[in-house]
Amino acid sequence: MLTRTLVLKTKTMGTALSFAVLVSFSANVQAYDGKPAPMVASEQPKELEGIGIDEKLGGKVDFTLKVKDDNGQEVTLGSFFDGKHPVIISPVYFSCPGLCNFHLNGLTDALKLMEKDWTVGKKYKVLSVSFDSKETPDLAAKKKETYMKLYERPSAETGWHFLTADESAVQAITQSLGFKFKWDEASKEWAHASAAVIITPDGTISRYLPGIMFNPQDIKLALNEATEGKIGNFVDNLVLYCFKYDPHQSKYTLAAFNLMKVGGAVMVLVMVLWLLPVYIRSRRSNKSAGR
């Protein structure tokens, strides 16, 4: 009798426990309402499809493309290249309420931290190119005025240009840079990425610096790299030798092997300078003894 009672109690407890688990599980399961399942972390939002930057290192920009400068003059893209100095191209649009302003602010802040001999227009130029073909030179001129005030270096006006272009030229420029963007009808804005693109004096794409915040040292290294060390001084070139660009971190990092070689060379130089007086004194002593 006792055994039977224990068995019944065990069955009853098991049934109750199963029922409780079933109720708990059911409470956490929402009924299917016909709506698509929420996105997982690895999925890209539909709004961002077709947006981004495909780096086309080694590619060329077309110098024959016609653009309008901030004075409204139609010129070729190649007119901003002199064959000696690199150019930074920033694809933006001037009426952008957010990301483009952050990009230009970040670039301006970084350029302001660079030495006076690295002022825009001296060793390099900057082209802020609108990818909205509906924007006008008047709007470009107003944008330039704003950022020249922020930059606070009057001589930069001849080296920093705000450009507009028609649709065919815009498409050609952005495609050559690998810059992908599209109109977002819901927000009535352009959806796009952000990067400063370093172009060599002959129009070759040399480096991409993505983001809205920039390290002045990275900009200097990229510009010096684009000219194979021709626009930097000895210290700039030495720093370039000791650093290499890490595409995973999107910045320049110390190249350990090169740093070791520089360190070895410095040690050899120090030893030579230290031993040279000893050698000279030894030779003088030998000559005196020979007399």
mmCIF file of C-alpha atoms in Angstrom:
data_model
loop_
_atom_site.group_PDB
_atom_site.id
_atom_site.type_symbol
_atom_site.label_atom_id
_atom_site.label_comp_id
_atom_site.label_asym_id
_atom_site.label_seq_id
_atom_site.Cartn_x
_atom_site.Cartn_y
_atom_site.Cartn_z
ATOM 1 C CA MET A 1 0.000 0.000 0.000
ATOM 2 C CA LEU A 2 2.788 2.349 0.944
ATOM 3 C CA THR A 3 4.637 1.566 -2.280
ATOM 4 C CA ARG A 4 1.531 2.239 -4.356
ATOM 5 C CA THR A 5 0.993 5.593 -2.631
ATOM 6 C CA LEU A 6 4.587 6.621 -3.346
ATOM 7 C CA VAL A 7 4.235 5.698 -7.021
ATOM 8 C CA LEU A 8 1.029 7.731 -7.353
ATOM 9 C CA LYS A 9 2.625 10.737 -5.664
ATOM 10 C CA THR A 10 5.666 10.492 -7.952
ATOM 11 C CA LYS A 11 3.459 10.342 -11.082
ATOM 12 C CA THR A 12 1.400 13.281 -9.840
ATOM 13 C CA MET A 13 4.515 15.385 -9.188
ATOM 14 C CA GLY A 14 5.939 14.477 -12.622
ATOM 15 C CA THR A 15 2.712 15.462 -14.360
ATOM 16 C CA ALA A 16 2.556 18.756 -12.479
ATOM 17 C CA LEU A 17 6.197 19.531 -13.279
ATOM 18 C CA SER A 18 5.708 18.788 -17.000
ATOM 19 C CA PHE A 19 2.613 20.985 -17.057
ATOM 20 C CA ALA A 20 4.499 23.850 -15.376
ATOM 21 C CA VAL A 21 7.350 23.620 -17.908
ATOM 22 C CA LEU A 22 4.851 23.574 -20.790
ATOM 23 C CA VAL A 23 3.019 26.647 -19.453
ATOM 24 C CA SER A 24 6.309 28.498 -18.908
ATOM 25 C CA PHE A 25 7.502 27.704 -22.433
ATOM 26 C CA SER A 26 4.190 28.717 -23.976
ATOM 27 C CA ALA A 27 4.262 32.042 -22.167
ATOM 28 C CA ASN A 28 7.580 32.903 -23.796
ATOM 29 C CA VAL A 29 6.557 31.959 -27.326
ATOM 30 C CA GLN A 30 4.749 34.644 -29.277
ATOM 31 C CA ALA A 31 2.052 33.645 -31.691
ATOM 32 C CA TYR A 32 3.020 34.023 -35.359
ATOM 33 C CA ASP A 33 1.584 37.305 -36.591
ATOM 34 C CA GLY A 34 2.667 37.149 -40.231
ATOM 35 C CA LYS A 35 5.524 39.648 -39.744
ATOM 36 C CA PRO A 36 9.093 38.785 -40.800
ATOM 37 C CA ALA A 37 11.399 37.526 -38.087
ATOM 38 C CA PRO A 38 13.762 40.070 -36.543
ATOM 39 C CA MET A 39 17.254 40.362 -38.051
ATOM 40 C CA VAL A 40 20.190 38.552 -36.541
ATOM 41 C CA ALA A 41 23.397 40.428 -35.790
ATOM 42 C CA SER A 42 25.201 39.145 -38.890
ATOM 43 C CA GLU A 43 22.551 40.396 -41.306
ATOM 44 C CA GLN A 44 22.899 43.755 -43.068
ATOM 45 C CA PRO A 45 19.943 46.145 -42.858
ATOM 46 C CA LYS A 46 18.133 46.476 -46.170
ATOM 47 C CA GLU A 47 18.681 50.241 -46.071
ATOM 48 C CA LEU A 48 22.460 49.717 -46.169
ATOM 49 C CA GLU A 49 22.556 47.350 -49.116
ATOM 50 C CA GLY A 50 24.668 48.781 -51.932
ATOM 51 C CA ILE A 51 26.335 51.313 -49.620
ATOM 52 C CA GLY A 52 29.984 51.345 -48.626
ATOM 53 C CA ILE A 53 33.473 51.629 -50.049
ATOM 54 C CA ASP A 54 35.206 49.104 -52.278
ATOM 55 C CA GLU A 55 38.851 50.060 -52.018
ATOM 56 C CA LYS A 56 40.393 50.320 -55.486
ATOM 57 C CA LEU A 57 44.025 50.778 -54.564
ATOM 58 C CA GLY A 58 46.153 51.307 -57.644
ATOM 59 C CA GLY A 59 43.180 52.500 -59.684
ATOM 60 C CA LYS A 60 43.155 55.849 -61.496
ATOM 61 C CA VAL A 61 40.898 58.871 -61.388
ATOM 62 C CA ASP A 62 39.952 60.347 -64.764
ATOM 63 C CA PHE A 63 41.678 63.705 -65.206
ATOM 64 C CA THR A 64 39.441 64.623 -68.153
ATOM 65 C CA LEU A 65 36.214 64.703 -66.129
ATOM 66 C CA LYS A 66 34.574 68.142 -65.969
ATOM 67 C CA VAL A 67 33.690 69.624 -62.575
ATOM 68 C CA LYS A 68 32.752 73.070 -61.291
ATOM 69 C CA ASP A 69 34.858 74.761 -58.634
ATOM 70 C CA ASP A 70 33.451 76.885 -55.797
ATOM 71 C CA ASN A 71 33.662 79.944 -58.063
ATOM 72 C CA GLY A 72 31.358 78.330 -60.601
ATOM 73 C CA GLN A 73 34.121 77.807 -63.175
ATOM 74 C CA GLU A 74 34.049 74.587 -65.176
ATOM 75 C CA VAL A 75 37.447 72.897 -65.023
ATOM 76 C CA THR A 76 38.863 69.416 -65.425
ATOM 77 C CA LEU A 77 39.565 67.215 -62.442
ATOM 78 C CA GLY A 78 43.153 67.003 -63.622
ATOM 79 C CA SER A 79 43.613 70.752 -63.165
ATOM 80 C CA PHE A 80 43.983 70.155 -59.423
ATOM 81 C CA PHE A 81 46.954 67.835 -59.929
ATOM 82 C CA ASP A 82 50.402 69.279 -60.634
ATOM 83 C CA GLY A 83 52.365 66.031 -60.911
ATOM 84 C CA LYS A 84 54.300 66.791 -57.714
ATOM 85 C CA HIS A 85 51.860 66.915 -54.832
ATOM 86 C CA PRO A 86 49.243 64.410 -53.638
ATOM 87 C CA VAL A 87 45.546 65.176 -53.274
ATOM 88 C CA ILE A 88 42.992 64.180 -50.637
ATOM 89 C CA ILE A 89 39.525 63.555 -52.068
ATOM 90 C CA SER A 90 36.556 63.560 -49.673
ATOM 91 C CA PRO A 91 33.275 62.421 -51.267
ATOM 92 C CA VAL A 92 30.515 64.296 -49.410
ATOM 93 C CA TYR A 93 27.384 66.285 -50.137
ATOM 94 C CA PHE A 94 27.122 69.820 -48.871
ATOM 95 C CA SER A 95 23.520 69.763 -47.644
ATOM 96 C CA CYS A 96 24.100 66.620 -45.589
ATOM 97 C CA PRO A 97 22.640 67.093 -42.084
ATOM 98 C CA GLY A 98 24.934 64.600 -40.376
ATOM 99 C CA LEU A 99 27.705 62.281 -41.500
ATOM 100 C CA CYS A 100 29.357 64.594 -44.067
ATOM 101 C CA ASN A 101 29.657 67.357 -41.495
ATOM 102 C CA PHE A 102 31.207 64.950 -39.009
ATOM 103 C CA HIS A 103 33.653 63.811 -41.689
ATOM 104 C CA LEU A 104 34.663 67.344 -42.697
ATOM 105 C CA ASN A 105 34.881 68.422 -39.052
ATOM 106 C CA GLY A 106 37.128 65.483 -38.223
ATOM 107 C CA LEU A 107 39.345 66.090 -41.249
ATOM 108 C CA THR A 108 39.607 69.811 -40.473
ATOM 109 C CA ASP A 109 40.501 69.140 -36.838
ATOM 110 C CA ALA A 110 43.250 66.718 -37.871
ATOM 111 C CA LEU A 111 44.683 69.094 -40.489
ATOM 112 C CA LYS A 112 44.745 71.927 -37.932
ATOM 113 C CA LEU A 113 46.997 69.813 -35.700
ATOM 114 C CA MET A 114 49.598 69.419 -38.442
ATOM 115 C CA GLU A 115 52.599 71.728 -38.613
ATOM 116 C CA LYS A 116 52.415 75.001 -40.575
ATOM 117 C CA ASP A 117 54.527 73.589 -43.401
ATOM 118 C CA TRP A 118 51.810 70.929 -43.813
ATOM 119 C CA THR A 119 49.136 73.550 -44.428
ATOM 120 C CA VAL A 120 46.701 72.633 -47.190
ATOM 121 C CA GLY A 121 47.999 73.966 -50.496
ATOM 122 C CA LYS A 122 51.701 73.737 -49.650
ATOM 123 C CA LYS A 123 52.466 70.035 -49.878
ATOM 124 C CA TYR A 124 49.059 68.692 -50.885
ATOM 125 C CA LYS A 125 45.539 69.715 -51.870
ATOM 126 C CA VAL A 126 42.084 68.731 -50.619
ATOM 127 C CA LEU A 127 39.054 68.239 -52.862
ATOM 128 C CA SER A 128 35.665 67.981 -51.176
ATOM 129 C CA VAL A 129 33.540 66.610 -54.010
ATOM 130 C CA SER A 130 29.737 66.563 -53.829
ATOM 131 C CA PHE A 131 28.171 63.310 -55.016
ATOM 132 C CA ASP A 132 24.767 65.030 -55.256
ATOM 133 C CA SER A 133 24.610 66.285 -58.839
ATOM 134 C CA LYS A 134 21.800 68.704 -57.914
ATOM 135 C CA GLU A 135 24.061 70.775 -55.670
ATOM 136 C CA THR A 136 25.408 74.067 -57.005
ATOM 137 C CA PRO A 137 28.668 76.027 -56.847
ATOM 138 C CA ASP A 138 26.913 78.608 -54.640
ATOM 139 C CA LEU A 139 26.273 75.956 -52.023
ATOM 140 C CA ALA A 140 29.858 74.738 -52.424
ATOM 141 C CA ALA A 141 31.162 78.278 -51.880
ATOM 142 C CA LYS A 142 29.168 78.642 -48.656
ATOM 143 C CA LYS A 143 30.486 75.312 -47.414
ATOM 144 C CA LYS A 144 34.034 76.344 -48.247
ATOM 145 C CA GLU A 145 33.614 79.626 -46.384
ATOM 146 C CA THR A 146 32.476 77.734 -43.285
ATOM 147 C CA TYR A 147 35.421 75.359 -43.286
ATOM 148 C CA MET A 148 38.024 77.958 -44.113
ATOM 149 C CA LYS A 149 36.924 79.795 -40.969
ATOM 150 C CA LEU A 150 37.227 76.592 -38.970
ATOM 151 C CA TYR A 151 40.636 75.768 -40.443
ATOM 152 C CA GLU A 152 41.966 79.243 -39.651
ATOM 153 C CA ARG A 153 44.760 79.244 -42.226
ATOM 154 C CA PRO A 154 43.951 81.845 -44.919
ATOM 155 C CA SER A 155 46.539 80.537 -47.378
ATOM 156 C CA ALA A 156 44.605 77.258 -47.583
ATOM 157 C CA GLU A 157 41.869 78.790 -49.739
ATOM 158 C CA THR A 158 43.902 78.149 -52.888
ATOM 159 C CA GLY A 159 44.521 74.529 -51.930
ATOM 160 C CA TRP A 160 41.177 73.331 -50.576
ATOM 161 C CA HIS A 161 38.415 73.173 -53.192
ATOM 162 C CA PHE A 162 34.714 72.338 -52.897
ATOM 163 C CA LEU A 163 33.511 70.861 -56.170
ATOM 164 C CA THR A 164 30.222 69.991 -57.840
ATOM 165 C CA ALA A 165 29.557 68.078 -61.062
ATOM 166 C CA ASP A 166 26.802 66.748 -63.278
ATOM 167 C CA GLU A 167 25.426 63.227 -62.836
ATOM 168 C CA SER A 168 27.709 61.518 -65.361
ATOM 169 C CA ALA A 169 30.848 63.025 -63.814
ATOM 170 C CA VAL A 170 29.643 62.221 -60.286
ATOM 171 C CA GLN A 171 29.088 58.593 -61.232
ATOM 172 C CA ALA A 172 32.476 58.358 -62.920
ATOM 173 C CA ILE A 173 34.318 59.865 -59.943
ATOM 174 C CA THR A 174 32.554 57.820 -57.271
ATOM 175 C CA GLN A 175 32.859 54.578 -59.235
ATOM 176 C CA SER A 176 36.583 55.122 -59.739
ATOM 177 C CA LEU A 177 36.908 55.592 -55.953
ATOM 178 C CA GLY A 178 34.698 52.600 -55.161
ATOM 179 C CA PHE A 179 32.355 54.907 -53.236
ATOM 180 C CA LYS A 180 28.794 53.503 -53.158
ATOM 181 C CA PHE A 181 25.778 55.528 -52.057
ATOM 182 C CA LYS A 182 22.032 55.707 -52.673
ATOM 183 C CA TRP A 183 19.033 57.896 -51.979
ATOM 184 C CA ASP A 184 16.932 56.971 -48.930
ATOM 185 C CA GLU A 185 13.393 58.010 -49.753
ATOM 186 C CA ALA A 186 12.153 57.520 -46.184
ATOM 187 C CA SER A 187 14.603 59.999 -44.647
ATOM 188 C CA LYS A 188 14.999 62.130 -47.799
ATOM 189 C CA GLU A 189 18.765 61.873 -47.456
ATOM 190 C CA TRP A 190 21.688 60.180 -49.170
ATOM 191 C CA ALA A 191 22.847 57.025 -47.436
ATOM 192 C CA HIS A 192 26.616 56.706 -47.735
ATOM 193 C CA ALA A 193 29.896 55.838 -46.042
ATOM 194 C CA SER A 194 32.754 58.149 -45.050
ATOM 195 C CA ALA A 195 36.425 58.166 -46.057
ATOM 196 C CA ALA A 196 39.266 60.419 -47.131
ATOM 197 C CA VAL A 197 40.990 59.016 -50.218
ATOM 198 C CA ILE A 198 44.671 59.758 -50.826
ATOM 199 C CA ILE A 199 45.565 60.216 -54.504
ATOM 200 C CA THR A 200 49.125 60.314 -55.845
ATOM 201 C CA PRO A 201 50.313 63.232 -58.031
ATOM 202 C CA ASP A 202 49.649 61.152 -61.166
ATOM 203 C CA GLY A 203 46.069 60.308 -60.149
ATOM 204 C CA THR A 204 46.589 56.835 -58.667
ATOM 205 C CA ILE A 205 44.540 55.822 -55.628
ATOM 206 C CA SER A 206 47.113 55.261 -52.895
ATOM 207 C CA ARG A 207 45.298 54.915 -49.571
ATOM 208 C CA TYR A 208 41.868 55.060 -47.907
ATOM 209 C CA LEU A 209 41.414 56.617 -44.469
ATOM 210 C CA PRO A 210 37.866 55.652 -43.452
ATOM 211 C CA GLY A 211 35.762 57.220 -40.736
ATOM 212 C CA ILE A 212 35.003 60.634 -39.318
ATOM 213 C CA MET A 213 37.971 61.033 -36.980
ATOM 214 C CA PHE A 214 41.510 61.175 -38.309
ATOM 215 C CA ASN A 215 44.978 60.942 -36.821
ATOM 216 C CA PRO A 216 47.208 63.767 -38.140
ATOM 217 C CA GLN A 217 50.175 61.385 -38.185
ATOM 218 C CA ASP A 218 48.233 58.911 -40.362
ATOM 219 C CA ILE A 219 47.409 61.689 -42.831
ATOM 220 C CA LYS A 220 51.049 62.789 -43.025
ATOM 221 C CA LEU A 221 52.247 59.212 -43.481
ATOM 222 C CA ALA A 222 49.663 58.553 -46.203
ATOM 223 C CA LEU A 223 50.540 61.753 -48.075
ATOM 224 C CA ASN A 224 54.262 61.087 -47.796
ATOM 225 C CA GLU A 225 53.721 57.487 -48.883
ATOM 226 C CA ALA A 226 51.780 58.723 -51.922
ATOM 227 C CA THR A 227 54.842 60.663 -53.080
ATOM 228 C CA GLU A 228 57.380 57.980 -52.102
ATOM 229 C CA GLY A 229 58.771 60.208 -49.372
ATOM 230 C CA LYS A 230 59.308 63.266 -51.574
ATOM 231 C CA ILE A 231 57.243 65.807 -49.642
ATOM 232 C CA GLY A 232 58.366 64.970 -46.108
ATOM 233 C CA ASN A 233 61.579 65.990 -44.353
ATOM 234 C CA PHE A 234 64.133 63.526 -42.983
ATOM 235 C CA VAL A 235 62.160 62.891 -39.801
ATOM 236 C CA ASP A 236 58.910 62.366 -41.749
ATOM 237 C CA ASN A 237 60.627 59.866 -44.031
ATOM 238 C CA LEU A 238 62.182 58.049 -41.081
ATOM 239 C CA VAL A 239 58.772 57.754 -39.422
ATOM 240 C CA LEU A 240 57.289 56.475 -42.685
ATOM 241 C CA TYR A 241 60.024 53.819 -42.820
ATOM 242 C CA CYS A 242 59.195 52.671 -39.280
ATOM 243 C CA PHE A 243 55.439 52.477 -39.836
ATOM 244 C CA LYS A 244 53.287 50.401 -42.143
ATOM 245 C CA TYR A 245 49.575 50.603 -42.920
ATOM 246 C CA ASP A 246 47.403 47.990 -41.227
ATOM 247 C CA PRO A 247 44.216 47.540 -43.299
ATOM 248 C CA HIS A 248 42.505 45.669 -40.466
ATOM 249 C CA GLN A 249 42.895 48.603 -38.079
ATOM 250 C CA SER A 250 42.697 51.251 -40.839
ATOM 251 C CA LYS A 251 45.752 53.028 -39.476
ATOM 252 C CA TYR A 252 49.530 53.003 -39.535
ATOM 253 C CA THR A 253 51.271 50.759 -37.013
ATOM 254 C CA LEU A 254 54.898 50.260 -36.038
ATOM 255 C CA ALA A 255 56.774 47.928 -38.355
ATOM 256 C CA ALA A 256 58.879 45.961 -35.858
ATOM 257 C CA PHE A 257 61.442 44.673 -38.373
ATOM 258 C CA ASN A 258 62.076 48.120 -39.841
ATOM 259 C CA LEU A 259 62.293 49.583 -36.352
ATOM 260 C CA MET A 260 64.904 46.965 -35.408
ATOM 261 C CA LYS A 261 66.936 47.845 -38.497
ATOM 262 C CA VAL A 262 66.821 51.535 -37.642
ATOM 263 C CA GLY A 263 67.805 50.753 -34.069
ATOM 264 C CA GLY A 264 70.709 48.613 -35.282
ATOM 265 C CA ALA A 265 71.893 51.363 -37.598
ATOM 266 C CA VAL A 266 71.749 53.907 -34.766
ATOM 267 C CA MET A 267 73.757 51.599 -32.494
ATOM 268 C CA VAL A 268 76.422 51.120 -35.179
ATOM 269 C CA LEU A 269 76.603 54.888 -35.689
ATOM 270 C CA VAL A 270 76.974 55.485 -31.946
ATOM 271 C CA MET A 271 79.741 52.884 -31.719
ATOM 272 C CA VAL A 272 81.583 54.431 -34.664
ATOM 273 C CA LEU A 273 81.362 57.911 -33.120
ATOM 274 C CA TRP A 274 82.566 56.514 -29.797
ATOM 275 C CA LEU A 275 85.483 54.534 -31.244
ATOM 276 C CA LEU A 276 86.598 57.158 -33.755
ATOM 277 C CA PRO A 277 88.413 59.376 -31.199
ATOM 278 C CA VAL A 278 90.131 56.283 -29.778
ATOM 279 C CA TYR A 279 91.266 55.296 -33.260
ATOM 280 C CA ILE A 280 92.557 58.788 -33.997
ATOM 281 C CA ARG A 281 94.489 58.964 -30.722
ATOM 282 C CA SER A 282 95.959 55.514 -31.389
ATOM 283 C CA ARG A 283 97.222 56.556 -34.813
ATOM 284 C CA ARG A 284 98.751 59.716 -33.427
ATOM 285 C CA SER A 285 100.537 57.687 -30.715
ATOM 286 C CA ASN A 286 101.885 55.254 -33.291
ATOM 287 C CA LYS A 287 103.209 58.105 -35.420
ATOM 288 C CA SER A 288 104.871 59.720 -32.398
ATOM 289 C CA ALA A 289 106.508 56.427 -31.414
ATOM 290 C CA GLY A 290 107.802 55.978 -34.976
ATOM 291 C CA ARG A 291 109.723 59.203 -34.760
#
